[in-house]
mmCIF file of C-alpha atoms and ligand atoms in Angstrom:
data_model
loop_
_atom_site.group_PDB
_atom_site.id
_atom_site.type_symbol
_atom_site.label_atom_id
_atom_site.label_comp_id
_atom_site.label_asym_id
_atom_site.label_seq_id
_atom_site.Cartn_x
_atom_site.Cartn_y
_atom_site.Cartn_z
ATOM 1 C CA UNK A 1 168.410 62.365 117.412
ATOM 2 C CA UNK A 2 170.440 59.945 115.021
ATOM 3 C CA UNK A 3 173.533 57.811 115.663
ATOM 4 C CA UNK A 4 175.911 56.732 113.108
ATOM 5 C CA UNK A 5 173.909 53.412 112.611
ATOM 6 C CA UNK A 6 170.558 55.374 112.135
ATOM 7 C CA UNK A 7 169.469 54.597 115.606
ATOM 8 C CA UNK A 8 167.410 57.050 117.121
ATOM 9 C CA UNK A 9 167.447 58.634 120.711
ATOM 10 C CA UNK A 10 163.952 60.132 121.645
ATOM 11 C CA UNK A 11 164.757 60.596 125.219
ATOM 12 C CA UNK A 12 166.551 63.148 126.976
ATOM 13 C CA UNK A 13 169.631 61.942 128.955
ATOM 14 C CA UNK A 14 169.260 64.863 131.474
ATOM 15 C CA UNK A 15 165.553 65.642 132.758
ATOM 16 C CA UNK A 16 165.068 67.976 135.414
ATOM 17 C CA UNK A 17 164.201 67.209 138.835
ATOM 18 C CA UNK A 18 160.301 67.491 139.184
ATOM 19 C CA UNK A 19 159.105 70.115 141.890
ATOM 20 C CA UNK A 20 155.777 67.318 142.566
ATOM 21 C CA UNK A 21 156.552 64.722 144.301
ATOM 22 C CA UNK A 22 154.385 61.415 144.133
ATOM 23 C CA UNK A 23 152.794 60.021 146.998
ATOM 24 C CA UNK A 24 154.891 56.608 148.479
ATOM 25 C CA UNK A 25 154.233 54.165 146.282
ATOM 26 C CA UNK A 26 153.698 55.828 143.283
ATOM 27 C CA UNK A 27 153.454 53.461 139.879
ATOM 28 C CA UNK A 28 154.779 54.822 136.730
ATOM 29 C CA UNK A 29 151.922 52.539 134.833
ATOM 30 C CA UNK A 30 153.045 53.319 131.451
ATOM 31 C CA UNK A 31 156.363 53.323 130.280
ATOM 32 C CA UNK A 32 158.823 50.987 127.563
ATOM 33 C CA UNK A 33 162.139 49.445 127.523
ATOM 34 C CA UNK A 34 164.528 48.927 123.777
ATOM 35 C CA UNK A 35 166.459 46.422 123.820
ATOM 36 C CA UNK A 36 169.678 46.117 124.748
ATOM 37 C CA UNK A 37 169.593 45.245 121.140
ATOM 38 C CA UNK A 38 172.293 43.044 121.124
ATOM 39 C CA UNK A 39 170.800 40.344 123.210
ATOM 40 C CA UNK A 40 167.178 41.490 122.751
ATOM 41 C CA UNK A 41 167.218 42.271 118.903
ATOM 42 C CA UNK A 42 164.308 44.136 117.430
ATOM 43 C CA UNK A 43 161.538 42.884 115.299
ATOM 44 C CA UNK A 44 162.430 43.039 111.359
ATOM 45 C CA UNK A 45 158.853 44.505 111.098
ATOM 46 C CA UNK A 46 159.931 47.417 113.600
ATOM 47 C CA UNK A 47 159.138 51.268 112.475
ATOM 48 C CA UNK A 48 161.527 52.761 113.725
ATOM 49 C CA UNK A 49 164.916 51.331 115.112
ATOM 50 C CA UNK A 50 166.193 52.909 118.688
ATOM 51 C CA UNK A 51 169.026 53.211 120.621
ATOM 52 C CA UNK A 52 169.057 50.883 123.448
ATOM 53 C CA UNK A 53 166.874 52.183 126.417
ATOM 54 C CA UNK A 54 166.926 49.354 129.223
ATOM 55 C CA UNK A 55 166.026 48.392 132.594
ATOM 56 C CA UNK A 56 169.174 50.219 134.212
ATOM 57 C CA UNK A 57 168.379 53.678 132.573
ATOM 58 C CA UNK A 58 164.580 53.215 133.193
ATOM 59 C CA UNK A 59 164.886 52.240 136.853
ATOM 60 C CA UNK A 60 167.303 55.257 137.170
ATOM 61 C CA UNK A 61 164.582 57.787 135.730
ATOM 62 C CA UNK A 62 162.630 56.629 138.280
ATOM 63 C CA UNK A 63 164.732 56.924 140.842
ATOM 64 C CA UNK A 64 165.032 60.397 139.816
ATOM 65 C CA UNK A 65 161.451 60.775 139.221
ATOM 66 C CA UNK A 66 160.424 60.043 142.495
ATOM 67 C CA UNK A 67 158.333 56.511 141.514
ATOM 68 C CA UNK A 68 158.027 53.047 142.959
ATOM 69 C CA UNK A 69 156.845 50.909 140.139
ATOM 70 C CA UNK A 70 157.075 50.588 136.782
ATOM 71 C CA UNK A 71 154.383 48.908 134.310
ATOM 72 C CA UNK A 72 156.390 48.170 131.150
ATOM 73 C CA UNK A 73 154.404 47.945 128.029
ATOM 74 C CA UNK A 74 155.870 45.998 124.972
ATOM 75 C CA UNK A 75 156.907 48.433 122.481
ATOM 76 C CA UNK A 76 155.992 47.862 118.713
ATOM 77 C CA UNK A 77 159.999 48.166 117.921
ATOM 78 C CA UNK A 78 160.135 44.696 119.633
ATOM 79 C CA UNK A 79 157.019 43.257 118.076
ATOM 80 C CA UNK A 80 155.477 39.696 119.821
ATOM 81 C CA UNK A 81 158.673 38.946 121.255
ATOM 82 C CA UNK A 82 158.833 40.079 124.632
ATOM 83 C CA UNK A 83 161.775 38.892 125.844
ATOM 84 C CA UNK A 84 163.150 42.349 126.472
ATOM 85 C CA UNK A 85 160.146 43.409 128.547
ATOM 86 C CA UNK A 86 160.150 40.109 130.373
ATOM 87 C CA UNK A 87 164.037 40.641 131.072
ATOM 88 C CA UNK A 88 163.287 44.071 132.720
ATOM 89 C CA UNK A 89 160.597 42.625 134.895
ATOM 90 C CA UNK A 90 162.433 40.089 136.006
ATOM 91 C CA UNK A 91 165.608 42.216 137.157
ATOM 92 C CA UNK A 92 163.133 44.300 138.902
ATOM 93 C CA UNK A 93 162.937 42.592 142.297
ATOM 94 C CA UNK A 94 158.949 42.631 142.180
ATOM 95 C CA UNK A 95 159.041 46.527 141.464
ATOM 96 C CA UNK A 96 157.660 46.182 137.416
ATOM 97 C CA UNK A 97 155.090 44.054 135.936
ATOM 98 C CA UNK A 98 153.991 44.005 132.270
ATOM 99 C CA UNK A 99 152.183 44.392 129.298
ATOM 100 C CA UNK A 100 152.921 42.154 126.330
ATOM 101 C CA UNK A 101 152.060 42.198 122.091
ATOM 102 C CA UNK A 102 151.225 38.200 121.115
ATOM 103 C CA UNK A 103 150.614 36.483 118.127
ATOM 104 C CA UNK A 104 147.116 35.574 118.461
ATOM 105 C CA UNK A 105 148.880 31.812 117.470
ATOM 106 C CA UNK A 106 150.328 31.726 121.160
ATOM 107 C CA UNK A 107 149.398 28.654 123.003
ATOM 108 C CA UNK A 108 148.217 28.212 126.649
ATOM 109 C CA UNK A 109 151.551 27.366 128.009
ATOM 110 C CA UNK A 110 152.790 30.703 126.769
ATOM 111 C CA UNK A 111 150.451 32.627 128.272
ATOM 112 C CA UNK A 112 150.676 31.115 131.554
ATOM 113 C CA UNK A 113 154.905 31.801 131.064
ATOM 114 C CA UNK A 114 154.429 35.248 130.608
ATOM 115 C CA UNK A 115 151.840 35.599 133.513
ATOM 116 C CA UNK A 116 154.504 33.879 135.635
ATOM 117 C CA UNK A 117 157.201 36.601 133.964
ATOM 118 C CA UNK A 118 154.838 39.114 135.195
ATOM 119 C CA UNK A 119 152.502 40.115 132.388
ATOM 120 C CA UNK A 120 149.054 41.036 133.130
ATOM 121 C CA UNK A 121 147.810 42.337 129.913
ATOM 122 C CA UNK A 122 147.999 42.044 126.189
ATOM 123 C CA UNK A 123 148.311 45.291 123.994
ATOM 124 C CA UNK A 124 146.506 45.626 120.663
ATOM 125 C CA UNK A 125 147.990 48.553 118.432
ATOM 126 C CA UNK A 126 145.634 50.336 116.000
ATOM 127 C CA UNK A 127 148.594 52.487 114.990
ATOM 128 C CA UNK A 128 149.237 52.581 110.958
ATOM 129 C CA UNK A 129 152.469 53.808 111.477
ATOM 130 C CA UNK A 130 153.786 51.415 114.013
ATOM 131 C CA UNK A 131 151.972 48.109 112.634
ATOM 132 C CA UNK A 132 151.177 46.355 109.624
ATOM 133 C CA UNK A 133 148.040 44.713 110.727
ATOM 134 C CA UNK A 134 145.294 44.513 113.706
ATOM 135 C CA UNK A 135 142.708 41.957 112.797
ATOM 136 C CA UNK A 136 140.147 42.884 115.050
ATOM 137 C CA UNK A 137 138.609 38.822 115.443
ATOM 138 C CA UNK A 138 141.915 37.420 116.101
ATOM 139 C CA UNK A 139 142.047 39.990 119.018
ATOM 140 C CA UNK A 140 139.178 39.089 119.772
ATOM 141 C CA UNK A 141 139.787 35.799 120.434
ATOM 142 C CA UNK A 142 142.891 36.278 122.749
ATOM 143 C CA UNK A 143 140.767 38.841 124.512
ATOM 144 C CA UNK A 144 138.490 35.363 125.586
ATOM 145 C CA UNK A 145 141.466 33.298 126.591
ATOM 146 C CA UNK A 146 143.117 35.754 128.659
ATOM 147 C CA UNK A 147 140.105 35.855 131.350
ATOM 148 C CA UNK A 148 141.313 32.976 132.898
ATOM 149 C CA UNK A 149 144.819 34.876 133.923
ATOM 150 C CA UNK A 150 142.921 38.018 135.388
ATOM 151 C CA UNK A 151 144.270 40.057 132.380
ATOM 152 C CA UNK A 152 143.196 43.004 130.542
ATOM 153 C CA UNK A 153 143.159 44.150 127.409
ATOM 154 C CA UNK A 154 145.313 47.427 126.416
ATOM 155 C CA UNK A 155 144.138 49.419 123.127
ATOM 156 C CA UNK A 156 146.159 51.805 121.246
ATOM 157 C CA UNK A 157 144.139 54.121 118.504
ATOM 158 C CA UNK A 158 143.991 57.646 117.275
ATOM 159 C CA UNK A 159 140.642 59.684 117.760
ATOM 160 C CA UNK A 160 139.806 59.310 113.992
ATOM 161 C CA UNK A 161 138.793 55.629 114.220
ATOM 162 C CA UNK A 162 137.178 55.429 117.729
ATOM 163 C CA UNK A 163 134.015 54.994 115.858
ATOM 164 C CA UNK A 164 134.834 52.313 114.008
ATOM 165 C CA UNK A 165 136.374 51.078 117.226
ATOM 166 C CA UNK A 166 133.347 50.661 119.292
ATOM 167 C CA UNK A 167 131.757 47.683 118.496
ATOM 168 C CA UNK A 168 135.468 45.648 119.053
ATOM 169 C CA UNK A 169 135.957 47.248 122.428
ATOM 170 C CA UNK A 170 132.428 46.352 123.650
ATOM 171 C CA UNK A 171 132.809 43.005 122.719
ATOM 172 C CA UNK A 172 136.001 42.610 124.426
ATOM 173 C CA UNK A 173 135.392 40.154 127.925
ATOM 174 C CA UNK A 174 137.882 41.480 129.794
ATOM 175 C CA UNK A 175 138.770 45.089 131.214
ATOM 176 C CA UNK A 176 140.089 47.441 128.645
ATOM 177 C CA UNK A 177 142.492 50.581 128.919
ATOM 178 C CA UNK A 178 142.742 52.654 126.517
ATOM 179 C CA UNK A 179 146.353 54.314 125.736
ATOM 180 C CA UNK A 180 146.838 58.167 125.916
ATOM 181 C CA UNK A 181 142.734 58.457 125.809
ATOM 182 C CA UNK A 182 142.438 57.444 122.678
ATOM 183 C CA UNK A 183 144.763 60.537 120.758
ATOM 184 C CA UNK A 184 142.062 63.537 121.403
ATOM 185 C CA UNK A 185 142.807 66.777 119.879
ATOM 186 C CA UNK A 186 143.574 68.520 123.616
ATOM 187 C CA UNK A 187 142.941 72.145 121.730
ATOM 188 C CA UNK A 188 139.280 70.937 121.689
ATOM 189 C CA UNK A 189 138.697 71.935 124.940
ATOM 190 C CA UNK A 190 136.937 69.134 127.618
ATOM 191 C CA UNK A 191 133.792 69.854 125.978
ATOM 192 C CA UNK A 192 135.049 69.732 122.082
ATOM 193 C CA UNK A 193 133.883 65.841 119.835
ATOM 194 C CA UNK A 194 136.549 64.396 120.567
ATOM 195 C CA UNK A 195 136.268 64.528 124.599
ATOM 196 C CA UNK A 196 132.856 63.694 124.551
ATOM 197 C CA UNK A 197 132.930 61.033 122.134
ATOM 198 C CA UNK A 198 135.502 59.218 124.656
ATOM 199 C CA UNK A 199 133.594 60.164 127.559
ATOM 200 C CA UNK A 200 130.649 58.348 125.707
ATOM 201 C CA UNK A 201 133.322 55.337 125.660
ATOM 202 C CA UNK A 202 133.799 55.560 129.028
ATOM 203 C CA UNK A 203 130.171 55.453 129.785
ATOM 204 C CA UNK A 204 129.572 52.730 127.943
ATOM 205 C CA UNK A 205 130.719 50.465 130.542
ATOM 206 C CA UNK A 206 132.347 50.644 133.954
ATOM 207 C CA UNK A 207 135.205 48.299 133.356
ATOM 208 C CA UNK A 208 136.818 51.336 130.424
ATOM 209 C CA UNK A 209 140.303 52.773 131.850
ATOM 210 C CA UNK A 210 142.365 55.075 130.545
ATOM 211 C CA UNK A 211 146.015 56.682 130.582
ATOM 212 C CA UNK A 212 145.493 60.019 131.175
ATOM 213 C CA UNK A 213 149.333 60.584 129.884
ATOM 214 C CA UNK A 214 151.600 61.809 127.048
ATOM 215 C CA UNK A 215 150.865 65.843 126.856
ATOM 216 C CA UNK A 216 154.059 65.957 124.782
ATOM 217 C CA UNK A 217 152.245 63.931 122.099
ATOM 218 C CA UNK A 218 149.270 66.108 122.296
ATOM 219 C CA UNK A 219 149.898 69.251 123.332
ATOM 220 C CA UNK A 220 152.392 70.697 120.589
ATOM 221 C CA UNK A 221 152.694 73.817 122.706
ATOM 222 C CA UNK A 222 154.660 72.230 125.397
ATOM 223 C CA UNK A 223 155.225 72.651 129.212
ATOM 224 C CA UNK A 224 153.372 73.412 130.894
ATOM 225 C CA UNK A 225 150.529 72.070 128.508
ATOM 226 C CA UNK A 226 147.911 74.175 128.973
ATOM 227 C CA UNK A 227 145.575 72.538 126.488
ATOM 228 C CA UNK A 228 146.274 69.002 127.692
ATOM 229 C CA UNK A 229 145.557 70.321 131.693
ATOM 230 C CA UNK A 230 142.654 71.954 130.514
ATOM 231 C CA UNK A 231 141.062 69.138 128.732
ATOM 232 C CA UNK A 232 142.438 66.124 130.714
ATOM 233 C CA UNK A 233 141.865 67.293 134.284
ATOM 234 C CA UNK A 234 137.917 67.343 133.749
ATOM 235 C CA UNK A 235 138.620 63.826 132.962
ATOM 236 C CA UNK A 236 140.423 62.710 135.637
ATOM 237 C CA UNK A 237 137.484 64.764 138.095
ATOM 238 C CA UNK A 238 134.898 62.639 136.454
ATOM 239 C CA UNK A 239 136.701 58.801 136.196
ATOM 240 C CA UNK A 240 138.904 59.054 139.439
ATOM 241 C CA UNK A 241 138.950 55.112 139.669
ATOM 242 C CA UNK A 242 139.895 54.226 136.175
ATOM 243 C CA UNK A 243 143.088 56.879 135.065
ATOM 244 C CA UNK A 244 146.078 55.882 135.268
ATOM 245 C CA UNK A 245 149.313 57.125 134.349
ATOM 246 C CA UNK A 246 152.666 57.263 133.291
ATOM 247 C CA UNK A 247 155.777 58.622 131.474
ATOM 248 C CA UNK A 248 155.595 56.789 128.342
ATOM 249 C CA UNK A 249 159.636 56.845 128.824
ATOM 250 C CA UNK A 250 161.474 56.356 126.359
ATOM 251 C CA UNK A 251 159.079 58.202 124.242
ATOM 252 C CA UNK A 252 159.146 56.072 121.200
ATOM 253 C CA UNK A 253 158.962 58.464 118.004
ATOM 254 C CA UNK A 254 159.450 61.926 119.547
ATOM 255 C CA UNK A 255 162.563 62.512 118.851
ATOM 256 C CA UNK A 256 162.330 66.041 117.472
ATOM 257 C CA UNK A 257 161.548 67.805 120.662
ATOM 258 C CA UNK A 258 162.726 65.778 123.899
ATOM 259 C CA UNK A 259 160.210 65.633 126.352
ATOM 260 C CA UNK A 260 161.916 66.686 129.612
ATOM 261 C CA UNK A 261 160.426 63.370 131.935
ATOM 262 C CA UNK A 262 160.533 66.148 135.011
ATOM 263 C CA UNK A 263 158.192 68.465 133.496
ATOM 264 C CA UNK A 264 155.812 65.438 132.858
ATOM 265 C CA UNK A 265 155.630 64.592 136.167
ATOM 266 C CA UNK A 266 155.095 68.491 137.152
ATOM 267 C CA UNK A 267 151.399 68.039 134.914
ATOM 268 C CA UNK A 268 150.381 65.789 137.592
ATOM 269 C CA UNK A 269 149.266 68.004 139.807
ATOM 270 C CA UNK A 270 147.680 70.157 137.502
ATOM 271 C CA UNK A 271 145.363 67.300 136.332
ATOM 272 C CA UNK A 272 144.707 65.557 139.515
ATOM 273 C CA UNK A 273 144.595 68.636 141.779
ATOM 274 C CA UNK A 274 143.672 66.607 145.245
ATOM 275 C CA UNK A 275 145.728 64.660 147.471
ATOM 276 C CA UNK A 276 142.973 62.022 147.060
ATOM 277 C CA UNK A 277 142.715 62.096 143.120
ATOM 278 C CA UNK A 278 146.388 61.859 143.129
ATOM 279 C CA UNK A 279 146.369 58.501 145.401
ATOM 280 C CA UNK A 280 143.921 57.405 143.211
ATOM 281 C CA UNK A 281 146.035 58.143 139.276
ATOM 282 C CA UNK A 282 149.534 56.935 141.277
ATOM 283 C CA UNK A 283 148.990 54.069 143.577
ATOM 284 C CA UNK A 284 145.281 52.603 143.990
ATOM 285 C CA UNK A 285 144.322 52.567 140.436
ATOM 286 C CA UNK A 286 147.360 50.399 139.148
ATOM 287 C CA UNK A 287 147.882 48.392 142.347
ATOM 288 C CA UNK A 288 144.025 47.710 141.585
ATOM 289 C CA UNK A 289 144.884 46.252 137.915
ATOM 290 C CA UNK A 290 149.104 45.346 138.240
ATOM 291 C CA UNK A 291 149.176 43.816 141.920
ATOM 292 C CA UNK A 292 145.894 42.750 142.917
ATOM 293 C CA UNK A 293 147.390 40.545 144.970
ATOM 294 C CA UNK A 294 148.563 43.510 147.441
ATOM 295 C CA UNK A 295 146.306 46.378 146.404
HETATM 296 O O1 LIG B 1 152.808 57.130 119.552
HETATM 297 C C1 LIG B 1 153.798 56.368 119.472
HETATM 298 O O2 LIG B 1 154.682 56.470 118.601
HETATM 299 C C2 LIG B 1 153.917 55.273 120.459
HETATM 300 C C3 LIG B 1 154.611 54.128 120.094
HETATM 301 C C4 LIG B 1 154.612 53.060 120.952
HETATM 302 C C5 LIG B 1 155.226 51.785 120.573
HETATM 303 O O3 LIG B 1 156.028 51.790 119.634
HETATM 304 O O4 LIG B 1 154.894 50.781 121.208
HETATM 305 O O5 LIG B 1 153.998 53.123 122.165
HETATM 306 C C6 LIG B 1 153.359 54.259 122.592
HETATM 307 O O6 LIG B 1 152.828 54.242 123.717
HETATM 308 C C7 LIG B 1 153.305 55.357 121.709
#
């Protein structure tokens, strides 16, 4: 959806009420915020230019949603400034925390202001269509200064290049999550390549997370996402300490079909069918990596 100024709206402004509810404490651990643009303006190398989607709107959602926390990851639109992540956090009351994009220029002092604005992690994007360039050894070397923090690395990338991915993500020193599980084709099935060749991922070493999120990207068929709970929920079974997951509100890109955020939230407990495994995706998993200090 369009405004007059080309700004697009890829969120729906009425979502239904979920019939799940989340256990106390819930964390939605992956979600963004746009803007306002006019005091948070977004990056001239942006792909696509939204409507503004702040902290008001977002905190409302999940209000509505049933949630405690948010984990706000810097969206592409807003490039390696991340003031309007930072400005969410910090109107938060302790309830968000972060994710940030950096130029791999950033100095010491920056990364210790961010930590202290309540960023634990740094997000590399693999996307073609959302960034020009990811130079794999200038990751690389942020990945090695942000040990020091207690950070983790966050990687976006599509199943075609996980691959080509592998040697970069095992030489990264820090924990890694990987967005949306890497893009799989859900229609696969748990046992189709692209499932096992990110299970292999996961094996590969026991400090691999992943967001087990965003059946409207991959599951074209909609709610209630059959393909998505069929594949993902194996997943979830076999990695119950290292899923996490979220709304990916405000859905950058989708903007053809709305995802309704309620019938997100009803997948939940068709991938994580126990009370336990549920504790485990909501709360314990990203207290574990967002608020050590109270997990
Ligand atoms: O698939 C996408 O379009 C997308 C974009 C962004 C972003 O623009 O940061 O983040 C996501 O998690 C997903």
């Amino acid at each position: 959806m369009k405004d007059e100024a080309g700004r697009i709206r890829s969120w729906t402004l009425d979502p239904s009420t979920p019939h799940f509810m989340p256990p106390p404490g819930a964390v939605d651990a992956h979600c963004h915020v746009f803007g306002p643009q006019a005091d948070f303006p977004f990056s001239p190398a942006a792909k696509y230019l939204p409507q503004d989607a702040g902290p008001d709107a977002l905190f409302a959602l999940r209000e509505k949603l049933g949630f405690s926390r948010n984990v706000i990851v810097q969206a592409s639109c807003h490039g390696t400034d991340n003031r309007a992540t930072l400005h969410a956090i910090a109107v938060s009351g302790g309830t968000a925390r972060g994710v940030a994009v950096v130029d791999p220029a950033i100095g010491d002092g920056e990364l210790d202001a961010l930590h202290e604005g309540g960023i634990r992690g740094v997000r590399f994007n693999f996307l073609k269509r959302l960034v020009d360039n990811a130079p794999k050894d200038k990751f690389l070397e942020v990945a090695h200064r942000i040990g020091r923090l207690g950070w983790h690395v966050v990687v976006y990338f599509e199943a075609d290049i996980l691959e080509e991915m592998l040697p970069f993500l095992a030489a990264i020193p820090v924990p890694v999550v990987i967005d949306h599980m890497g893009r799989p084709d859900v229609a696969q099935g748990p046992d189709g390549p692209d499932m096992r060749a990110f299970r292999s991922l996961l094996d590969s070493r026991a400090d691999i997370w992943t967001k087990v999120t965003c059946p409207d990207r991959l599951d074209p068929a909609g709610p209630p996402y059959a393909d998505f709970v069929t594949s993902v929920r194996p997943l979830v079974e076999a990695y119950p300490d290292r899923v996490l997951w979220g709304t990916d509100w405000p859905h950058p890109n989708m903007e053809k079909v709305l995802p309704d955020d309620g019938a997100l939230v009803d997948v939940i407990p068709l991938i994580a069918p126990t009370e336990e495994l549920r504790r485990k995706l909501l709360v314990d998993n990203p207290m574990r990596l967002y608020w050590p200090d109270e997990a």
